[in-house]
Coordinates of C-alpha atoms in Angstrom, one line a residue:
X1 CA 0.0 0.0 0.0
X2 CA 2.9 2.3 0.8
X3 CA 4.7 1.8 -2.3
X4 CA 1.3 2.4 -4.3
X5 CA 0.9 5.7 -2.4
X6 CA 4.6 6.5 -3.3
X7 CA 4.2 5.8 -7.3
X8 CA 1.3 7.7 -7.3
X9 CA 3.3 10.5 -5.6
X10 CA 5.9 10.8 -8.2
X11 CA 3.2 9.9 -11.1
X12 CA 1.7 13.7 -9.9
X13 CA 4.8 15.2 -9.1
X14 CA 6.0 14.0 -13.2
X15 CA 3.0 15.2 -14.7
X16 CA 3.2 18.7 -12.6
X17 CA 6.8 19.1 -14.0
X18 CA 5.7 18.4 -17.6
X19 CA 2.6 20.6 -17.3
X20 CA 5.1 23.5 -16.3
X21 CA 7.2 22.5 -18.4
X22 CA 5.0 22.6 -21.3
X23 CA 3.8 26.3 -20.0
X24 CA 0.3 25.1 -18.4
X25 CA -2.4 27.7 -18.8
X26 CA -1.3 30.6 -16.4
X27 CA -4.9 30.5 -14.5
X28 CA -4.0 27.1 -13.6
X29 CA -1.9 28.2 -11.4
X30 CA -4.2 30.2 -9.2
X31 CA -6.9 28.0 -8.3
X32 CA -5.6 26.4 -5.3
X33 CA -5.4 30.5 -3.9
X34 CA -8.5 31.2 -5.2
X35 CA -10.4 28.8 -3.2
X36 CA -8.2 29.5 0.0
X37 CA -10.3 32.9 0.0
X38 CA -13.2 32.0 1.8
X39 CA -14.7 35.7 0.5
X40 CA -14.7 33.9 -2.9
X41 CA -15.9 30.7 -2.4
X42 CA -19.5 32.2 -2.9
X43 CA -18.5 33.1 -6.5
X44 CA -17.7 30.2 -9.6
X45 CA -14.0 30.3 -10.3
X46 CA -12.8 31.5 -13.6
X47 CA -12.4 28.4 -15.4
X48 CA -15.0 26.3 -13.6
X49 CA -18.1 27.7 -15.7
X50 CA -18.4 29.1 -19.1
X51 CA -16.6 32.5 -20.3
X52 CA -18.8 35.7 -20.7
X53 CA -18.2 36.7 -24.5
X54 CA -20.4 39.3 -25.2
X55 CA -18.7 42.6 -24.0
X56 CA -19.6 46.0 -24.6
X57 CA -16.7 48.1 -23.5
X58 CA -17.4 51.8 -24.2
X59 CA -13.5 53.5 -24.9
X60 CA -13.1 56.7 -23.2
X61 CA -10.7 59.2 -24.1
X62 CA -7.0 59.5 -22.2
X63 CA -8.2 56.4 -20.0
X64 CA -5.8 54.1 -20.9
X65 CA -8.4 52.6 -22.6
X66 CA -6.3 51.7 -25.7
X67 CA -4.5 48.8 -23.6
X68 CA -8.3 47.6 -22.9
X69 CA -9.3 47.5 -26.5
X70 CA -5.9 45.6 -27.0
X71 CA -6.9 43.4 -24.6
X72 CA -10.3 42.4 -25.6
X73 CA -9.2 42.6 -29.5
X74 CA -7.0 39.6 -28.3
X75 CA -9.9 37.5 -26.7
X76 CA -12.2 37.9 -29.4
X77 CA -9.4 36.4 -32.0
X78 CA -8.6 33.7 -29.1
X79 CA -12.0 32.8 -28.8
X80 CA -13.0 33.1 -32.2
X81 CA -16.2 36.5 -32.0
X82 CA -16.8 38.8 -33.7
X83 CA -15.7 42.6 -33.2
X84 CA -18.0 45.5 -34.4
X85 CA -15.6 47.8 -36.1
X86 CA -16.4 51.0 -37.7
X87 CA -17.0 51.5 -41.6
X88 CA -14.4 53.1 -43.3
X89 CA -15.7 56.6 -43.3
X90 CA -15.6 56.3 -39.8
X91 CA -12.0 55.6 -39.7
X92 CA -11.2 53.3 -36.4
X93 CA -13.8 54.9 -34.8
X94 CA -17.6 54.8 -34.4
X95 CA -17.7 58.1 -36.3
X96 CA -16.9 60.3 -32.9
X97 CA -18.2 62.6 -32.2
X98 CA -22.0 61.6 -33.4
X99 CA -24.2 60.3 -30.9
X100 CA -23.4 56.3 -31.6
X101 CA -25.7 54.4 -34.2
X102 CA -25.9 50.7 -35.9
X103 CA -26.0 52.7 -38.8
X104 CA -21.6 53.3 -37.7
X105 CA -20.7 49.5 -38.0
X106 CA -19.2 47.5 -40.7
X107 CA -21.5 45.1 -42.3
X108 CA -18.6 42.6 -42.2
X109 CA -18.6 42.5 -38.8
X110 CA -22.5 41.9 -37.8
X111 CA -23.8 40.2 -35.4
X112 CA -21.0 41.3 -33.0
X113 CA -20.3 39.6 -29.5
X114 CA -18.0 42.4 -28.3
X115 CA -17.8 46.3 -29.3
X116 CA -15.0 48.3 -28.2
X117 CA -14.1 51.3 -30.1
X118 CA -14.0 54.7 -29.2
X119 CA -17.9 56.3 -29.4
X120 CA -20.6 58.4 -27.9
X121 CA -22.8 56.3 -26.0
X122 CA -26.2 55.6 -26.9
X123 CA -27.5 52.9 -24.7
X124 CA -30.8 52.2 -27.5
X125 CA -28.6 51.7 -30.5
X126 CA -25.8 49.6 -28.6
X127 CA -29.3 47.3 -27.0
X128 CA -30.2 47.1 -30.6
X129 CA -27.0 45.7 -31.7
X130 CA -25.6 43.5 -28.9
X131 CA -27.0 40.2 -27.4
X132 CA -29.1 40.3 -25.0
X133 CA -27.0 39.5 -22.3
X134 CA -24.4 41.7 -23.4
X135 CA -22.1 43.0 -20.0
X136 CA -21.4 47.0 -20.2
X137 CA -17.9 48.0 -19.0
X138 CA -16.1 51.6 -19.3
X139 CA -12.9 53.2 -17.5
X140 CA -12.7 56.3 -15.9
X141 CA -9.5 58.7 -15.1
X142 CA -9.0 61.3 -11.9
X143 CA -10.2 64.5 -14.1
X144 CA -6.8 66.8 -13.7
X145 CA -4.6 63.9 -15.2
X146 CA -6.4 63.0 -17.7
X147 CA -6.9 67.2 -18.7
X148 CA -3.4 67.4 -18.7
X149 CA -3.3 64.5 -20.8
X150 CA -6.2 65.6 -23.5
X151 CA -4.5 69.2 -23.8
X152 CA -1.4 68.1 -24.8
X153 CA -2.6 65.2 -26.8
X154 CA -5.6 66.8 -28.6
X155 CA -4.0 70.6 -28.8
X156 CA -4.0 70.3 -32.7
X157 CA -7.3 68.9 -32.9
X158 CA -9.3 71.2 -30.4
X159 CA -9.9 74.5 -31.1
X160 CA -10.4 75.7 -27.7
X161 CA -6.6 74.5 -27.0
X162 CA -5.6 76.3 -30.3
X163 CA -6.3 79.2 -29.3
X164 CA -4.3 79.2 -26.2
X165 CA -1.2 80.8 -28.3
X166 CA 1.2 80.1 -26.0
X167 CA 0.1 76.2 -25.1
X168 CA -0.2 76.8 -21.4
X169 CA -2.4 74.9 -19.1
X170 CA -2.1 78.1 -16.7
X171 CA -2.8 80.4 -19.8
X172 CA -6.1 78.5 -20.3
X173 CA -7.1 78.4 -16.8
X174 CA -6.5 82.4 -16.4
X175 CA -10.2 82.7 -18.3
X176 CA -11.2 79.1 -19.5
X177 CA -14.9 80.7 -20.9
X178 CA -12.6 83.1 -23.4
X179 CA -10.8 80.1 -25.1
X180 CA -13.9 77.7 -24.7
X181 CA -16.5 77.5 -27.4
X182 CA -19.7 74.8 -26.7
X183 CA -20.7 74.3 -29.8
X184 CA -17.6 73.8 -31.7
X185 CA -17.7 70.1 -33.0
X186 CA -14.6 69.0 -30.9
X187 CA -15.0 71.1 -28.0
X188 CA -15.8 67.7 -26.1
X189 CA -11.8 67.5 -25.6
X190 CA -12.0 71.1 -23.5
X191 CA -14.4 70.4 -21.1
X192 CA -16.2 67.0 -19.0
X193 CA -14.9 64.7 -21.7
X194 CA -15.6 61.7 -19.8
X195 CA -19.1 62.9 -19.6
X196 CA -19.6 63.4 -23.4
X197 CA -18.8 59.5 -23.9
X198 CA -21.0 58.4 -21.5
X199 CA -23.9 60.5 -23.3
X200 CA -24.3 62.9 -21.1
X201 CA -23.9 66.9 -21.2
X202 CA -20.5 68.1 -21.0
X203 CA -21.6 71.4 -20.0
X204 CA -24.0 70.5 -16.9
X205 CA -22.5 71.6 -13.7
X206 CA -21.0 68.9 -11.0
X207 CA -23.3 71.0 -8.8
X208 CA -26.7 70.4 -10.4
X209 CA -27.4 68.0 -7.9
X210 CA -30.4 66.6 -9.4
X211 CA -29.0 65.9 -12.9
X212 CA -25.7 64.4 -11.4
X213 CA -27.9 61.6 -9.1
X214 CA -29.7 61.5 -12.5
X215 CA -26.7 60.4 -14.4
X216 CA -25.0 58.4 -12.1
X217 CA -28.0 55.9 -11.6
X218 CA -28.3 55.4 -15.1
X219 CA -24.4 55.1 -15.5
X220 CA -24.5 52.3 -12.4
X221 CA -28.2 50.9 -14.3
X222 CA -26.5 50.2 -17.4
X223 CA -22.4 49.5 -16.5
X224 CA -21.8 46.2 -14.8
X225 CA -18.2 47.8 -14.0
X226 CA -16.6 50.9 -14.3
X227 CA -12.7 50.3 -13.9
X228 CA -10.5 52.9 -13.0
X229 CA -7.1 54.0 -15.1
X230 CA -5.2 54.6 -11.4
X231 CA -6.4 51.0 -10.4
X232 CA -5.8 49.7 -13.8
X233 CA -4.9 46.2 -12.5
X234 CA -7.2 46.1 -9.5
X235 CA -10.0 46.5 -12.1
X236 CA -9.6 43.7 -14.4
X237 CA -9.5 41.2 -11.7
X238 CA -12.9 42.3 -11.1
X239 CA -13.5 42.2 -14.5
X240 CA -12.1 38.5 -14.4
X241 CA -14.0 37.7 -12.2
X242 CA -17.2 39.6 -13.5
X243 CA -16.8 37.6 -16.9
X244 CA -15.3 34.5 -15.7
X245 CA -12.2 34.4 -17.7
X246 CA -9.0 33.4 -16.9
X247 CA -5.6 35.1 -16.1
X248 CA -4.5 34.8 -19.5
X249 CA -7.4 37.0 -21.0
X250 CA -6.4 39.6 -18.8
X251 CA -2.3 40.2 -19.6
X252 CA -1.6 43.2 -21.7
X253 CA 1.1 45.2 -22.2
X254 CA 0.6 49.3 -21.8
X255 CA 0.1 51.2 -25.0
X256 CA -0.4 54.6 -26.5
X257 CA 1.6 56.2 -23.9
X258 CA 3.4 59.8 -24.2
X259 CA 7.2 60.2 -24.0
X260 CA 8.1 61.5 -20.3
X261 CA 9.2 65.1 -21.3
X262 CA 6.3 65.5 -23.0
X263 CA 4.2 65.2 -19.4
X264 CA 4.3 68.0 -16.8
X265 CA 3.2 67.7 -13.4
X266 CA 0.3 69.7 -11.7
X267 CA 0.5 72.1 -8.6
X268 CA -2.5 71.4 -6.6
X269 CA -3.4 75.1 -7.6
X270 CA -3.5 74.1 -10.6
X271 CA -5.3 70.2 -10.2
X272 CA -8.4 71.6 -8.5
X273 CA -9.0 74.8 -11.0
X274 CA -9.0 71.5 -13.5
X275 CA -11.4 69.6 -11.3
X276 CA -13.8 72.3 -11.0
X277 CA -13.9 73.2 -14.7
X278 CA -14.5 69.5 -15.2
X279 CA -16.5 69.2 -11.9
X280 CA -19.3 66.4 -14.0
X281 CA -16.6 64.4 -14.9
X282 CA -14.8 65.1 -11.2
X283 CA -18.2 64.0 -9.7
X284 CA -18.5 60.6 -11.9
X285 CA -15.0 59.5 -11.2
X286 CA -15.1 60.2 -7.4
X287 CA -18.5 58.1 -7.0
X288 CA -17.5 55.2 -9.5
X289 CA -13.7 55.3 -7.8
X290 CA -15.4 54.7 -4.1
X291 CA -17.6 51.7 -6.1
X292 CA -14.5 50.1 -7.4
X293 CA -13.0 49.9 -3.8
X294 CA -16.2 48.5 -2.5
X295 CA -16.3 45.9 -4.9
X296 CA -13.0 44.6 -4.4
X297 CA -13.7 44.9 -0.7
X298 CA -16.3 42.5 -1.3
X299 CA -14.5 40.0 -2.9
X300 CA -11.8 40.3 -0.4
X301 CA -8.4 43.6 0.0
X302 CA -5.8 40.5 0.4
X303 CA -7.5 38.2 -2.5
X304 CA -7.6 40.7 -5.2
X305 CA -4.1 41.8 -4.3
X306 CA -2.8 38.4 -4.6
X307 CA -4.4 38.1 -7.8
X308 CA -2.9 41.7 -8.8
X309 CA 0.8 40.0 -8.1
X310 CA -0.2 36.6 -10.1
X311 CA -1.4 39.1 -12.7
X312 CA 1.8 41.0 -12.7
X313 CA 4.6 38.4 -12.5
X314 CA 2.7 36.8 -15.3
X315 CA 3.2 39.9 -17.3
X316 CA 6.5 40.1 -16.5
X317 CA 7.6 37.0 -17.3
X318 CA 6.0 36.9 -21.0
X319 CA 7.3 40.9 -21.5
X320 CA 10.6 39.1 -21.1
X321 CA 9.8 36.3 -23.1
X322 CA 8.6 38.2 -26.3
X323 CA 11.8 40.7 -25.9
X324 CA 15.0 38.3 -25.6
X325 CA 14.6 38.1 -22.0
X326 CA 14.9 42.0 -21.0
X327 CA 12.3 44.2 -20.5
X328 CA 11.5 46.4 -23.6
X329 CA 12.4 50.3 -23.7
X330 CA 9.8 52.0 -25.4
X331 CA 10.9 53.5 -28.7
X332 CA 9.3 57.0 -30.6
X333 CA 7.7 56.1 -33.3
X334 CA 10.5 57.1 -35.4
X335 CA 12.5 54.4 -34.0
X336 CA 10.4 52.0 -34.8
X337 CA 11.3 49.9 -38.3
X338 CA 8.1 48.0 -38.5
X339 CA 5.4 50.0 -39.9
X340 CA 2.5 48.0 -38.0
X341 CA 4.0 48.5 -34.6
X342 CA 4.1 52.3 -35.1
X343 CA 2.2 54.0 -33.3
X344 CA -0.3 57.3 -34.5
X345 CA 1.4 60.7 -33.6
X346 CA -1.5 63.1 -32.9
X347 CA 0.9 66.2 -33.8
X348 CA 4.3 67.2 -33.3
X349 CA 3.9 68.6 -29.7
X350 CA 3.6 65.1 -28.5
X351 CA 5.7 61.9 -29.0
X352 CA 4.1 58.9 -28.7
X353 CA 5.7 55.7 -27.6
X354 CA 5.5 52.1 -29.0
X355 CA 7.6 49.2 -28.9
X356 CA 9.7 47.2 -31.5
X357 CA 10.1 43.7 -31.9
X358 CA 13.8 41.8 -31.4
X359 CA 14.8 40.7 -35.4
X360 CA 15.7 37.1 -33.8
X361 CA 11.8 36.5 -32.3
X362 CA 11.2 34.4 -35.3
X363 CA 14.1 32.2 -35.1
X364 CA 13.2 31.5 -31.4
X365 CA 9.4 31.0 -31.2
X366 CA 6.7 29.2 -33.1
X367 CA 4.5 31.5 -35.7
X368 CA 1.8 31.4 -32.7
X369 CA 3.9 32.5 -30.3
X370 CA 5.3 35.2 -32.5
X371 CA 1.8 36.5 -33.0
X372 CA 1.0 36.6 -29.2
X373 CA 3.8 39.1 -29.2
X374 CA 3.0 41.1 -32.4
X375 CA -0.4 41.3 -31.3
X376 CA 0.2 42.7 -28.0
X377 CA 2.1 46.0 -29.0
X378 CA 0.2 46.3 -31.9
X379 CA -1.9 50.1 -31.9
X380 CA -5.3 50.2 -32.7
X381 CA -5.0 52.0 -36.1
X382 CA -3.4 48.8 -37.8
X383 CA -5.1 46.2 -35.1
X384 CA -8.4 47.4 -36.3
X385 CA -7.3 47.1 -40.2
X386 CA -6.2 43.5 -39.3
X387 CA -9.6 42.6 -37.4
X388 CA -11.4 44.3 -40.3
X389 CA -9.2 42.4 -42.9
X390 CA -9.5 38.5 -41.3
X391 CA -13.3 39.3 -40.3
X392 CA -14.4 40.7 -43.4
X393 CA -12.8 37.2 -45.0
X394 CA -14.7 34.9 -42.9
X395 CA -18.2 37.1 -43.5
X396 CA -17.4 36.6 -47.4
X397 CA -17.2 33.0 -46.6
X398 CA -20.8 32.1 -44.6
X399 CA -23.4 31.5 -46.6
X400 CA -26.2 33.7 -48.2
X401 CA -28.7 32.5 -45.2
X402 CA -25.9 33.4 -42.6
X403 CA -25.9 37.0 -43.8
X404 CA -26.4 39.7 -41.3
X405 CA -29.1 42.3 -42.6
X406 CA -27.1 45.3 -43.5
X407 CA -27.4 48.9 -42.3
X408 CA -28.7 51.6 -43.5
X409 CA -26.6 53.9 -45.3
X410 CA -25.3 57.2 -43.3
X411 CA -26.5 60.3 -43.0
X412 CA -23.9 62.0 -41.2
X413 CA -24.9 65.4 -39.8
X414 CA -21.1 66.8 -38.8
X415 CA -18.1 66.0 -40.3
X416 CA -16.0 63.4 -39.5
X417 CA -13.5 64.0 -36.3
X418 CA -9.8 64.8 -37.9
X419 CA -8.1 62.4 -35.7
X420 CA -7.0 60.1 -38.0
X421 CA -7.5 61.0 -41.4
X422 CA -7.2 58.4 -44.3
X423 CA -3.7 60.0 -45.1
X424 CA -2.1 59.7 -42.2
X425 CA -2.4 56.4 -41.9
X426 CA 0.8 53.9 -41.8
X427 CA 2.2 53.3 -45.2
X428 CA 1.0 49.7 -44.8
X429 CA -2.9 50.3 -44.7
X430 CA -5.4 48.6 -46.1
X431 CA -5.3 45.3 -46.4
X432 CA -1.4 44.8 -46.5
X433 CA -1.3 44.5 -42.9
X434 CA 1.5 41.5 -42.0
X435 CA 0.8 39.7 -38.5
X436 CA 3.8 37.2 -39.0

């Protein structure tokens, strides 16, 4: 009897080594911690019920929101869904800034599971087009950072921030009502941003008490979560858990980040004139920012922060996998040689950053594995030309009965957001986009 127990002991401990060994799915790893936190036990673990595919994730601006869309670009192409992507004369997004309708998405890319590009939110249209039991998710950013961010980023394509000659946040904040026009088309950049793409009136006070309960019920009604950039990690374990996925479907690496000189730091003077210009979107972060912390309360501080480490050496360890065993500097886009991996300059006040593949990945890794590390510092200019490209292939393949109605033309009432127009994409768009 002893010797049987002792075979079977090496049997497991054999098969453990040749399951690491073989690079066992990373969420794997986590159950035996999952279970030992009795604040979980009352919820399915990841992995032990079905995965939540149909996501709506609506893309705010300066969020950090790109990395998201990266992320859930990847887990559609894993799991084999469908994205809703824009039609061309939208560019790669939903036509911003128009109100969001059906009438926005490719025809190649109907009936979607998940939707993820930026847009104005229009919860009717987005019930229309999603399943049923579709889960909302957005992101929101502390107000004065993410300002800071949008008036660098978006100085060439606002005209309030234009007309600040001398490109100062201070200039700006001397007499924000002289630069600030609210019915210029892209005025949305220069004031409550955060409140434009959640549908709402940028140019409501944080004090109208009545309309801010208003829109933060029917923010909480309709979002299932609302992560937070500052909590980036913290917020997609409860999204793991939300969606029962595994630690796999959450690993990213960041993208569409600004060079450091390029970033200034705020006086608190300076912070809370920015807060109280932007005192909607001040009032929706600091209620959804408190709702994050009590959800993870709920599920447990000490849990979620073990989770946060697993989810972070993980990260680590394939960062240093896809780039020869170092972790990557990130590169200007100048500096980058592969025309899919660089990323969309906004203007030449601001540089930003990407990341460049080593020239000996393919001689070390299989094509697959390659393409897990192409994909992941891929920006969504080109990613959204590639999901386009492969999805419009396998639409063209389905039969005439499988066919998605088609929408109706557009009608567009303003013209479309300059952000990215058709000539400044990379010299490798459309349809010559190379994954491998």
């Amino acid at each position: 009897m002893l010797r049987k127990k002792i075979f079977l002991f090496i049997v497991a401990i054999s098969t453990l080594s040749l399951l690491l060994h073989q690079g066992i799915h990373s969420s794997w790893i986590m159950e035996p911690f999952y279970f030992s936190c009795p604040s979980l036990q009352s919820h399915p673990a990841p992995g032990l019920k079905p995965k939540h595919t149909n996501v709506a994730f609506l893309k705010t601006h300066k969020t950090a929101s790109s990395t998201m869309q990266n992320l859930l670009f990847r887990f559609a192409e894993r799991n084999n869904l469908t994205v809703a992507l824009p039609v061309q004369s939208c560019a790669h997004q939903f036509c911003y800034p128009d109100t969001f309708t059906s009438h926005f998405v490719h025809p190649h890319t109907l009936p979607p599971n998940i939707i993820t590009s930026h847009m104005r939110f229009n919860k009717t249209e987005l019930q229309w087009l999603m399943p049923n039991n579709t889960i909302y998710i957005t992101i929101l950013r502390e107000p004065s950072a993410m300002f800071e961010s949008s008036f660098t980023y978006f100085y060439h394509h606002c005209q309030s921030f234009m007309r600040v000659r001398d490109g100062s946040l201070e200039t700006f904040f001397t007499d924000p009502w002289r630069y600030y026009q609210a019915k210029e088309k892209d005025s949305m950049y220069a004031r409550n941003t955060l409140a434009f793409d959640l549908g709402l009136d940028k140019d409501r006070s944080g004090e109208d008490e009545e309309y801010v309960q208003a829109s933060l019920a029917e923010v909480e009604k309709v979002f299932s979560l609302v992560m937070i950039a500052e909590y980036f990690d913290e917020s997609l374990v409860l999204l793991r858990h939300l969606l029962s996925w595994d630690l796999d479907d959450i690993l990213y690496f960041k993208l569409n980040m600004r060079k450091a000189s390029s970033k200034r730091s705020l006086t608190p003077g300076l912070a809370t004139k920015i807060r109280s210009w932007n005192s909607l979107d001040a009032r929706l972060y600091d209620h959804f920012n408190a709702s994050l912390w009590r959800q993870i309360s709920a599920l447990g501080l000490a849990c979620v922060a073990q989770e946060v480490q697993f989810l972070r050496q993980a990260q680590e360890k394939l960062m240093r996998s896809c780039f020869d065993g170092t972790v990557p500097l990130l590169r200007s886009a100048s500096q980058i040689k592969n025309n899919n991996l660089r990323p969309w300059q906004p203007s030449g006040k601001v540089d930003i950053m990407g990341y460049d593949l080593p020239a000996n990945l393919s001689r070390r890794y299989s094509s697959q594995a390659q393409e897990l590390c192409f994909k992941l510092i891929m920006p969504e200019v080109q990613y959204t030309q590639v999901l386009l490209q492969s999805q419009s292939i396998r639409y063209q393949l389905r039969s005439p009965q499988q066919s998605y109605p088609l929408p109706l033309p557009i009608r567009r009432t303003t013209p479309r957001h300059p952000q990215v127009q058709q000539s400044q994409l990379p010299p490798s768009a459309p349809g010559s986009v190379s994954v491998t």
